[in-house]
Coordinates of C-alpha atoms and ligand atoms in Angstrom, one line a residue:
X194 CA 12.0 -16.7 -13.1
X195 CA 13.9 -17.6 -9.7
X196 CA 13.7 -17.0 -6.8
X197 CA 16.1 -14.4 -4.9
X198 CA 16.7 -13.4 -1.9
X199 CA 15.8 -10.3 -0.5
X200 CA 12.9 -8.3 -0.3
X201 CA 11.1 -8.6 2.2
X202 CA 9.0 -6.7 4.3
X203 CA 9.5 -6.7 7.7
X204 CA 6.8 -8.7 10.2
X205 CA 4.7 -5.9 11.3
X206 CA 4.2 -4.3 14.8
X207 CA 0.3 -5.4 15.7
X208 CA -2.1 -2.3 17.1
X209 CA -4.1 -3.1 20.4
X210 CA -7.4 -3.9 19.3
X211 CA -7.4 -5.4 15.9
X212 CA -7.1 -9.1 16.9
X213 CA -5.5 -10.7 13.6
X214 CA -8.2 -12.4 13.7
X215 CA -10.4 -9.4 12.4
X216 CA -12.7 -10.1 9.8
X217 CA -11.4 -6.7 7.3
X218 CA -8.0 -7.9 7.5
X219 CA -7.9 -9.7 4.1
X220 CA -11.8 -9.2 3.2
X221 CA -12.6 -8.7 0.0
X222 CA -14.9 -5.7 -0.3
X223 CA -17.2 -4.8 -3.2
X224 CA -18.0 -1.1 -4.3
X225 CA -21.9 -0.6 -5.2
X226 CA -22.0 2.2 -6.9
X227 CA -26.1 3.0 -5.3
X228 CA -27.6 4.3 -8.3
X229 CA -26.1 2.4 -10.8
X230 CA -26.5 -1.3 -9.6
X231 CA -29.7 -2.4 -10.5
X232 CA -33.3 -0.6 -10.6
X233 CA -36.0 -2.2 -8.8
X234 CA -38.8 0.6 -9.2
X235 CA -37.5 1.7 -12.7
X236 CA -37.8 5.3 -12.4
X237 CA -34.2 4.6 -14.4
X238 CA -32.1 4.8 -10.8
X239 CA -30.3 2.1 -9.1
X240 CA -32.1 1.3 -5.2
X241 CA -31.6 -0.6 -2.1
X242 CA -34.5 -3.1 -2.7
X243 CA -32.5 -3.6 -6.1
X244 CA -29.1 -4.0 -4.5
X245 CA -31.1 -6.9 -2.4
X246 CA -32.4 -8.7 -5.4
X247 CA -28.9 -9.6 -6.2
X248 CA -27.7 -10.8 -2.9
X249 CA -27.4 -14.1 -4.7
X250 CA -25.2 -12.5 -7.5
X251 CA -22.9 -10.9 -4.6
X252 CA -22.6 -14.4 -3.4
X253 CA -22.1 -16.5 -6.0
X254 CA -19.3 -14.0 -6.9
X255 CA -17.4 -14.7 -3.3
X256 CA -17.0 -11.1 -1.5
X257 CA -17.2 -11.2 1.4
X258 CA -18.5 -7.0 2.8
X259 CA -20.2 -4.4 0.8
X260 CA -19.4 -0.5 0.4
X261 CA -22.8 1.1 -0.5
X262 CA -22.5 4.6 -1.8
X263 CA -24.5 7.7 0.2
X264 CA -28.4 6.8 0.0
X265 CA -29.2 9.4 2.4
X266 CA -31.4 12.1 1.4
X267 CA -29.6 14.4 -0.9
X268 CA -30.7 16.8 -3.6
X269 CA -28.0 14.7 -5.6
X270 CA -25.9 17.7 -6.3
X271 CA -23.4 15.3 -6.0
X272 CA -24.8 12.0 -6.5
X273 CA -25.6 11.5 -3.0
X274 CA -22.2 13.5 -1.6
X275 CA -24.3 16.2 -0.7
X276 CA -26.2 14.8 2.4
X277 CA -28.9 16.8 3.4
X278 CA -29.8 14.0 6.7
X279 CA -27.1 11.2 7.5
X280 CA -29.5 9.3 8.9
X281 CA -31.9 8.7 6.8
X282 CA -32.6 7.1 2.9
X283 CA -33.8 9.0 0.3
X284 CA -37.0 8.3 -1.5
X285 CA -35.5 7.6 -4.4
X286 CA -33.0 4.3 -3.2
X287 CA -36.5 3.3 -0.7
X288 CA -36.8 3.5 2.7
X289 CA -34.7 3.2 6.0
X290 CA -37.4 -0.2 6.2
X291 CA -36.0 -1.5 2.9
X292 CA -32.2 -0.5 3.9
X293 CA -32.9 -2.8 7.5
X294 CA -34.0 -5.6 5.0
X295 CA -31.2 -5.8 2.7
X296 CA -29.1 -5.6 6.0
X297 CA -30.3 -8.4 7.7
X298 CA -30.7 -10.7 4.5
X299 CA -27.1 -10.2 3.4
X300 CA -26.4 -11.1 7.0
X301 CA -28.1 -14.2 6.4
X302 CA -25.3 -14.8 3.3
X303 CA -22.6 -14.1 5.5
X304 CA -21.8 -10.9 3.5
X305 CA -21.1 -8.1 5.4
X306 CA -22.3 -4.0 5.0
X307 CA -20.5 -0.9 5.0
X308 CA -21.8 1.6 4.3
X309 CA -20.0 5.7 3.7
X310 CA -19.8 8.2 6.0
X311 CA -19.4 12.5 4.4
X312 CA -18.0 13.8 7.5
X313 CA -16.0 17.0 6.0
X314 CA -19.2 18.7 4.2
X315 CA -23.5 18.6 4.0
X316 CA -25.4 19.2 1.2
X317 CA -26.8 23.2 0.9
X318 CA -29.9 22.6 1.6
X319 CA -29.2 20.5 5.5
X320 CA -31.3 22.1 7.6
X321 CA -28.4 23.4 9.2
X322 CA -26.6 25.1 6.4
X323 CA -30.1 26.6 5.6
X324 CA -30.3 28.1 8.9
X325 CA -26.8 29.4 8.5
X326 CA -27.9 30.9 5.1
X327 CA -30.8 32.4 6.8
X328 CA -28.8 33.6 10.0
X329 CA -26.6 37.0 10.3
X330 CA -22.3 37.1 10.2
X331 CA -21.5 35.5 13.9
X332 CA -24.3 33.4 14.6
X333 CA -24.7 30.1 15.7
X334 CA -26.1 29.1 12.9
X335 CA -22.7 30.3 10.3
X336 CA -20.6 28.4 13.1
X337 CA -21.4 24.8 12.0
X338 CA -19.8 25.6 8.7
X339 CA -16.7 27.8 7.1
X340 CA -18.2 31.5 7.0
X341 CA -15.8 34.4 6.2
X342 CA -16.1 38.0 5.1
X343 CA -13.9 38.7 1.6
X344 CA -10.6 40.6 0.6
X345 CA -10.4 44.0 -0.7
X346 CA -12.4 47.3 0.2
X347 CA -15.8 45.6 -0.4
X348 CA -15.0 41.9 0.8
X349 CA -15.3 41.2 -2.8
X350 CA -12.5 38.6 -3.0
X351 CA -12.2 35.7 -1.7
X352 CA -11.1 34.6 1.5
X353 CA -8.0 32.8 0.2
X354 CA -7.0 31.6 -2.4
X355 CA -8.0 28.4 -1.8
X356 CA -9.5 26.0 -5.4
X357 CA -12.2 23.4 -4.9
X358 CA -10.8 19.8 -5.7
X359 CA -13.4 20.0 -9.0
X360 CA -11.3 23.4 -9.9
X361 CA -13.2 26.6 -9.8
X362 CA -12.6 28.9 -6.1
X363 CA -13.4 27.2 -3.4
X364 CA -15.4 29.5 -1.9
X365 CA -19.3 31.3 -2.8
X366 CA -20.5 34.3 -1.4
X367 CA -23.8 34.8 0.3
X368 CA -26.2 37.6 -0.6
X369 CA -24.9 40.0 2.8
X370 CA -21.5 39.8 1.2
X371 CA -20.1 36.7 3.6
X372 CA -18.3 34.0 1.6
X373 CA -18.8 30.0 2.4
X374 CA -15.9 27.3 2.3
X375 CA -16.5 24.4 -0.2
X376 CA -13.6 22.1 -1.1
X377 CA -16.2 20.3 -3.6
X378 CA -19.3 21.7 -5.6
X379 CA -20.8 24.9 -4.4
X380 CA -23.4 22.9 -3.1
X381 CA -21.4 20.5 -0.5
X382 CA -20.0 23.3 1.7
X383 CA -17.6 22.3 4.1
X384 CA -18.6 21.9 8.4
X385 CA -16.4 23.7 10.8
X386 CA -14.9 20.5 12.9
X387 CA -13.5 23.1 15.5
X388 CA -17.4 23.5 16.5
X389 CA -18.4 20.3 19.2
X390 CA -21.7 20.2 17.7
X391 CA -19.9 18.6 14.2
X392 CA -18.3 16.0 16.3
X393 CA -21.5 15.0 18.5
X394 CA -23.5 15.0 15.2
X395 CA -21.2 12.6 13.2
X396 CA -21.4 10.3 16.9
X397 CA -25.3 10.3 16.8
X398 CA -24.9 9.0 13.1
X399 CA -22.4 6.6 13.6
X400 CA -24.4 5.2 16.5
X401 CA -27.5 5.0 14.2
X402 CA -26.6 3.2 12.3
X403 CA -24.3 0.9 14.0
X404 CA -27.5 0.0 16.3
X405 CA -29.1 -0.7 12.9
X406 CA -26.5 -3.4 12.3
X407 CA -23.8 -2.1 10.0
X408 CA -20.6 -3.4 9.8
X409 CA -18.8 -0.4 9.4
X410 CA -18.2 3.0 7.2
X411 CA -16.1 4.1 4.4
X412 CA -15.3 7.9 5.5
X413 CA -15.2 10.2 2.4
X414 CA -12.5 12.2 2.1
X415 CA -11.3 11.4 5.8
X416 CA -8.1 13.3 5.3
X417 CA -10.4 16.5 5.2
X418 CA -12.2 18.0 7.8
X419 CA -9.8 19.9 9.9
X420 CA -8.3 22.7 8.5
X421 CA -5.2 24.7 9.9
X422 CA -6.6 28.7 11.6
X423 CA -6.5 31.9 9.9
X424 CA -7.1 29.5 6.7
X425 CA -3.7 30.3 4.9
X426 CA -3.5 30.5 1.5
X427 CA -2.1 27.4 -0.6
X428 CA 0.7 27.2 -2.7
X429 CA -1.0 27.8 -6.4
X430 CA 1.0 25.8 -7.7
X431 CA -0.9 22.7 -6.1
X432 CA -3.5 21.3 -8.7
X433 CA -7.0 21.3 -7.9
X434 CA -6.7 17.9 -6.6
X435 CA -3.7 18.3 -4.5
X436 CA 0.1 17.2 -5.9
X437 CA 1.5 16.6 -2.6
X438 CA 4.8 18.2 -3.7
X439 CA 3.4 22.4 -2.4
X440 CA 1.8 23.3 0.5
X441 CA -1.3 22.1 1.0
X442 CA -3.6 23.5 3.8
X443 CA -6.6 22.3 2.5
X444 CA -5.6 18.2 2.8
X445 CA -4.0 16.3 5.9
X446 CA -4.1 18.9 8.4
X447 CA -3.1 17.1 11.8
X448 CA -5.7 17.7 14.0
X449 CA -7.8 15.5 11.7
X450 CA -6.5 13.2 13.3
X451 CA -8.7 14.2 16.8
X452 CA -11.4 13.6 15.1
X453 CA -10.4 10.0 14.1
X454 CA -9.5 8.9 17.1
X455 CA -13.3 10.4 18.2
X456 CA -14.9 7.9 15.8
X457 CA -12.7 4.9 16.5
X458 CA -13.4 5.7 20.5
X459 CA -17.1 5.1 18.2
X460 CA -16.5 1.9 16.8
X461 CA -14.7 0.4 19.9
X462 CA -17.7 -0.6 21.8
X463 CA -18.5 -2.4 18.5
X464 CA -15.8 -4.3 18.2
X465 CA -16.8 -6.2 15.2
X466 CA -17.0 -2.6 13.4
X467 CA -14.4 -1.7 10.7
X468 CA -14.0 2.0 9.0
X469 CA -11.8 2.7 6.4
X470 CA -10.3 6.2 5.0
X471 CA -10.3 7.8 2.1
X472 CA -7.3 9.4 1.9
X473 CA -5.2 11.2 -0.9
X474 CA -1.9 12.1 0.6
X475 CA 1.4 12.6 -0.4
X476 CA 3.1 9.4 1.1
X477 CA 3.0 6.2 2.9
X478 CA 4.2 7.8 5.7
X479 CA 1.2 10.1 5.9
X480 CA -0.7 7.6 4.9
X481 CA 0.5 5.4 8.0
X482 CA -0.2 8.5 10.6
X483 CA -3.8 7.6 10.0
X484 CA -3.6 3.8 10.9
X485 CA -2.5 4.7 15.0
X486 CA -3.6 2.2 16.8
X487 CA -6.1 4.8 17.6
X488 CA -7.4 6.2 14.2
X489 CA -8.7 4.7 11.5
X490 CA -8.8 0.5 11.0
X491 CA -7.6 0.6 7.5
X492 CA -6.9 3.7 4.7
X493 CA -6.9 3.0 0.5
X494 CA -4.2 3.3 -1.0
X495 CA -4.6 4.7 -4.0
X496 CA -1.3 3.7 -5.6
X497 CA -2.5 0.4 -8.0
X498 CA -4.6 3.1 -9.5
X499 CA -2.3 5.6 -10.5
X500 CA -0.3 3.3 -11.8
X501 CA 0.5 1.9 -15.5
X502 CA 0.4 -1.9 -17.1
X503 CA 4.2 -1.5 -16.2
X504 CA 5.8 -4.2 -13.7
X505 CA 8.5 -2.3 -12.5
X506 CA 6.3 1.0 -11.8
X507 CA 4.0 -1.9 -10.6
X508 CA 6.3 -3.7 -8.1
X509 CA 7.6 -0.6 -7.2
X510 CA 4.2 0.5 -6.5
X511 CA 3.5 -2.6 -4.5
X512 CA 6.4 -2.3 -2.4
X513 CA 5.4 1.2 -1.1
X514 CA 2.1 -0.1 -0.4
X515 CA 3.2 -2.5 1.5
X516 CA 5.7 -0.1 4.2
X517 CA 2.4 0.9 5.5
X518 CA 1.5 -2.7 6.9
X519 CA 5.2 -3.2 7.9
X520 CA 5.1 0.4 10.1
X521 CA 1.5 0.6 11.5
X522 CA -0.3 -3.8 11.7
X523 CA -2.9 -2.6 9.4
X524 CA -3.2 -4.0 6.2
X525 CA -2.4 -3.3 2.8
X526 CA -5.5 -1.8 1.8
X527 CA -5.4 -2.6 -1.9
X528 CA -7.9 -1.2 -4.9
X529 CA -7.6 -0.2 -8.7
X530 CA -10.5 1.4 -9.4
X531 CA -13.8 2.8 -7.4
X532 CA -16.7 6.0 -9.1
X533 CA -13.8 8.4 -9.0
X534 CA -11.2 7.4 -11.6
X535 CA -11.2 5.9 -15.3
X536 CA -11.9 2.1 -15.4
X537 CA -8.7 0.4 -15.5
X538 CA -9.7 -1.2 -18.9
X539 CA -9.6 1.9 -20.3
X540 CA -6.6 3.1 -18.4
X541 CA -5.1 0.3 -19.4
X542 CA -5.6 0.7 -23.2
X543 CA -9.3 -0.5 -23.5
X544 CA -10.4 -2.5 -26.1
X545 CA -9.0 -6.6 -25.8
X546 CA -5.7 -4.9 -24.8
X547 CA -7.4 -3.1 -22.0
X548 CA -9.5 -6.7 -20.8
X549 CA -6.7 -8.5 -21.0
X550 CA -4.8 -6.5 -18.8
X551 CA -7.0 -5.9 -15.9
X552 CA -7.8 -9.4 -16.3
X553 CA -4.4 -9.8 -15.4
X554 CA -4.1 -7.0 -12.6
X555 CA -7.3 -8.5 -10.8
X556 CA -4.4 -11.7 -10.3
X557 CA -2.0 -9.6 -8.9
X558 CA -4.1 -7.5 -6.7
X559 CA -6.0 -11.0 -5.4
X560 CA -2.9 -12.5 -4.8
X561 CA -1.1 -9.5 -2.1
X562 CA -2.1 -10.0 1.4
X563 CA -4.4 -7.3 2.8
X564 CA -7.8 -6.0 1.7
X565 CA -9.0 -5.8 -1.6
X566 CA -11.9 -3.5 -3.2
X567 CA -13.2 -4.5 -6.1
X568 CA -15.7 -1.5 -7.8
X569 CA -19.1 -3.2 -9.4
X570 CA -18.7 -3.7 -12.9
X571 CA -15.0 -4.8 -13.0
X572 CA -15.5 -8.5 -12.5
X573 CA -18.0 -8.1 -16.0
X574 CA -14.4 -5.8 -17.5
X575 CA -16.4 -2.9 -18.3
X576 CA -14.5 0.3 -19.5
X577 CA -15.2 3.2 -19.4
X578 CA -18.8 4.9 -21.9
X579 CA -17.9 7.6 -23.6
X580 CA -21.1 9.7 -23.3
X581 CA -22.9 12.0 -25.2
X582 CA -22.3 15.7 -23.7
X583 CA -25.8 16.3 -22.8
X584 CA -25.9 12.9 -21.2
X585 CA -23.2 14.5 -18.6
X586 CA -24.4 14.8 -14.9
X587 CA -20.8 14.7 -13.0
X588 CA -20.7 18.2 -10.9
X589 CA -17.1 18.5 -11.6
X590 CA -18.2 18.7 -15.5
X591 CA -21.2 20.2 -14.8
X592 CA -20.5 23.0 -12.0
X593 CA -16.7 23.3 -12.3
X594 CA -16.4 23.0 -15.9
X595 CA -13.1 19.8 -15.6
X596 CA -12.0 18.1 -18.7
X597 CA -12.5 14.5 -16.7
X598 CA -16.1 13.3 -15.6
X599 CA -16.3 10.7 -13.5
X600 CA -19.8 9.4 -15.4
X601 CA -17.3 7.4 -18.3
X602 CA -17.1 4.9 -14.6
X603 CA -20.8 5.1 -13.4
X604 CA -22.4 4.2 -16.3
X605 CA -25.6 1.4 -14.5
X606 CA -24.0 -2.6 -14.4
X607 CA -25.1 -4.7 -17.4
X608 CA -27.2 -7.6 -15.8
X609 CA -29.1 -9.9 -18.9
X610 CA -30.5 -9.3 -22.6
X611 CA -29.3 -8.1 -25.2
X612 CA -30.4 -4.4 -25.1
X613 CA -30.0 -0.8 -22.6
X614 CA -31.0 -1.2 -19.7
X615 CA -30.0 -4.9 -20.1
X616 CA -32.4 -5.6 -17.1
X617 CA -30.8 -2.9 -14.9
X618 CA -34.2 -1.7 -15.2
X619 CA -37.4 -1.9 -16.6
X620 CA -36.9 1.7 -18.0
X621 CA -34.8 2.4 -21.4
X622 CA -34.2 6.0 -19.8
X623 CA -31.8 5.1 -16.9
X624 CA -30.1 8.5 -15.3
X625 CA -26.9 7.3 -17.4
X626 CA -27.4 6.2 -21.0
X627 CA -25.7 2.6 -21.0
X628 CA -24.0 1.4 -24.5
X629 CA -25.7 -0.8 -27.1
X630 CA -22.6 -3.0 -27.6
X631 CA -22.9 -4.4 -23.9
X632 CA -24.7 -7.3 -24.7
X633 CA -21.7 -9.7 -24.4
X634 CA -20.3 -8.2 -21.0
X635 CA -24.0 -9.1 -19.4
X636 CA -24.1 -11.0 -16.2
X637 CA -25.9 -13.9 -17.9
X638 CA -23.9 -14.0 -20.7
X639 CA -20.4 -14.0 -18.9
X640 CA -22.2 -16.7 -16.0
X641 CA -21.6 -19.9 -17.3
X642 CA -18.7 -19.0 -20.1
X643 CA -15.6 -20.4 -18.4
X644 CA -13.7 -18.1 -19.9
X645 CA -15.4 -15.2 -19.0
X646 CA -14.3 -12.0 -16.5
X647 CA -17.0 -13.1 -14.6
X648 CA -15.9 -17.1 -14.2
X649 CA -12.2 -15.6 -13.3
X650 CA -13.4 -12.8 -10.9
X651 CA -15.4 -16.0 -9.8
X652 CA -12.3 -18.9 -9.6
X653 CA -10.0 -16.1 -8.0
X654 CA -11.9 -15.0 -5.3
X655 CA -13.0 -19.2 -4.0
X656 CA -9.6 -19.5 -4.1
X657 CA -8.2 -16.6 -2.4
X658 CA -10.6 -17.6 0.3
X659 CA -10.2 -21.2 0.1
X660 CA -6.8 -22.1 -0.3
X661 CA -3.7 -22.3 1.9
X662 CA -1.5 -20.6 0.1
X663 CA -2.9 -16.8 0.5
X664 CA -1.9 -17.7 4.1
X665 CA 0.4 -14.7 5.7
X666 CA 1.5 -11.2 5.3
X667 CA 4.3 -10.7 3.5
X668 CA 5.9 -11.5 0.2
X669 CA 8.8 -11.8 -1.2
X670 CA 10.5 -11.1 -4.9
X671 CA 11.6 -13.1 -7.7
X672 CA 14.3 -12.7 -9.9
X673 CA 12.0 -12.2 -13.5
X674 CA 12.8 -11.3 -16.9
X675 CA 12.7 -7.0 -17.9
X676 CA 8.7 -5.9 -18.0
X677 CA 8.1 -8.8 -15.6
X678 CA 7.4 -10.1 -11.8
X679 CA 6.8 -12.9 -9.4
X680 CA 6.3 -13.1 -6.0
X681 CA 5.5 -15.1 -2.8
X682 CA 3.8 -15.1 -0.2
X683 CA 6.4 -16.0 1.9
X684 CA 3.2 -17.7 4.8
X685 CA 1.3 -19.9 1.8
X686 CA 3.5 -20.0 -0.8
X687 CA 1.5 -18.8 -3.1
X688 CA 3.2 -16.9 -6.4
X689 CA 1.8 -14.8 -9.1
X690 CA 3.9 -13.9 -12.1
X691 CA 3.1 -10.8 -14.2
X692 CA 4.2 -10.6 -18.1
X693 CA 4.2 -6.3 -18.8
X694 CA 6.7 -7.9 -21.8
X695 CA 5.7 -8.1 -25.1
X696 CA 7.1 -11.6 -25.4
X697 CA 6.5 -14.9 -24.2
X698 CA 8.4 -16.2 -20.3
X699 CA 8.6 -19.0 -18.5
X700 CA 6.7 -19.6 -15.3
X701 CA 8.7 -20.3 -12.4
X702 CA 7.7 -23.5 -10.5
X703 CA 5.0 -25.0 -9.4
X704 CA 1.4 -26.2 -9.9
X705 CA -0.3 -23.8 -11.9
X706 CA -3.6 -22.4 -9.6
X707 CA -5.3 -20.1 -12.2
X708 CA -4.3 -18.0 -15.0
X709 CA -5.7 -14.7 -16.8
X710 CA -5.5 -16.6 -20.3
X711 CA -5.5 -20.1 -21.3
X712 CA -1.6 -21.2 -21.1
X713 CA -0.3 -23.5 -24.0
X714 CA 2.7 -25.2 -21.5
X715 CA 4.5 -23.0 -19.3
X716 CA 5.2 -19.7 -21.4
X717 CA 3.1 -16.7 -19.8
X718 CA 2.1 -14.6 -23.0
X719 CA 2.2 -11.2 -22.2
X720 CA -0.6 -8.3 -20.7
X721 CA -1.4 -12.0 -18.9
X722 CA -0.3 -13.2 -15.4
X723 CA -0.8 -16.8 -13.4
X724 CA -1.0 -18.2 -10.4
X725 CA 1.0 -21.5 -9.2
X726 CA 2.1 -23.1 -5.7
Ligands
TEU911 O1 -14.2 12.3 -2.7 C1 -12.5 12.7 -2.7 C2 -11.9 12.8 -3.6 O2 -10.9 13.1 -3.3 C3 -12.4 13.2 -5.0 O3 -12.5 14.8 -5.1 C4 -11.0 12.5 -6.0 O4 -9.7 13.4 -6.0 C5 -11.5 12.5 -7.2 O5 -13.1 12.7 -7.6 C6 -10.9 12.1 -8.1 O6 -11.5 11.9 -9.3 C7 -14.9 11.9 -2.7 C8 -16.0 10.5 -2.8 O7 -15.2 9.7 -3.7 C9 -16.5 11.6 -4.6 O8 -17.4 11.0 -5.2 C10 -17.1 12.9 -4.0 O9 -17.2 13.8 -4.9 C11 -15.8 13.5 -2.9 O10 -15.6 13.3 -1.8 C12 -16.8 15.3 -2.7 O11 -18.2 13.9 -1.6

């Protein structure tokens, strides 16, 4: 491979209030799906005390910050994304005291803690929704949500044609004949963001957790919330989760930016705090709007999640993603998976090839400039789990009948031992069953094994943090054989080479820092990546 001219992203303008040194600009975040991380009390469901007990592991792994999925009081119709009280802790996960202890101990180890914020909807068992159900049409109680009369002579047809992101109509009818909107499960009624009370309550929630000491938020459905006046029909060609191509008034309404401005105003009173938005939009230009200086600090970019293991496609995804930092000055925000998508090992073909490619992609992702979000279990090379139908718990499958259930990527983490529950819990009756063949994938089995995926992640995270080659926010591409790429961080000089072709390739010049598979000489085999300086 040779260094080729061109392909350099321009120097980004820097937004006010986002100092170059801000801790989150190049942080590695680690997403903990709280239900599935570690269970301290033997009920088969992970909890806050379980996480506290694993802080040593997280320190050893070398992550900078955590993102905890919702642990607030919830009837768990969507496993906590249906929040009944945004300023409390569900007894299933512990107490507010447990949360404070976790926070303090994480901070002592130099690990930041960020939490999930769910502003688009509440649980149907939130006191507000219960009182809305008890009140009559047109009442202030109903004004906190989106209640409408139906169409047709008897109001028997939903107010518009919107579908829920989980599939099926986005409207449910209540006994007095009105309908309420839910972009997700029927147990997740959408809030009415034109109502000032909703803003005031979110502000209260933000301050509540910031005053407890959290370092930031991951904002759920950050492109939702605002709905256009009149709730016009969506283009029927739009898929449940949005396609980007056709008119979809459910998401990414321009008025959503006022809500992000409000959130940012509060966060700016806590200078170290940050927010990342979960934003599924059609293109980078739409994404960049959320990163204006008075809005979000970071916005998830899901291009790597959506791209198959192919060097050309991946290079294009990276280039497109890098237009966002170039236009906004916010760092790129990379992720390969989360609790909503197939695990990368499975996306890349599963089995040994899937693991091999996932290891290569970990090096690609961790070589790129910006922020990285890891999802718990990826450092162990876990793949999706084929669960029996009776075990499925995802509302997408249970209430909306979707083909893909997200449970496959949410199976509890294997810590130690040779049989389920692999140290995750004291009970074998974990909330999702754990596969019997994970003995070689446990943290215990991988920790001392130099060749393990866990060891690869640990070395990669350590180098990323310590080595000066990772400096700078721009990359340039080398010329490379078909099916391969190599880029160089122009600031520090790190080179990352990826081979998605079927034949070995010769590595570019430089000292080899790390490789996703053992190398013989200067050849990079198929399905592998290497770092050089
Ligand atoms: O996901 C929002 C979202 O856009 C999802 O519908 C996503 O497109 C889908 O799950 C991909 O398969 C967030 C949370 O991450 C998810 O777990 C929640 O179920 C959802 O919001 C509702 O709160």
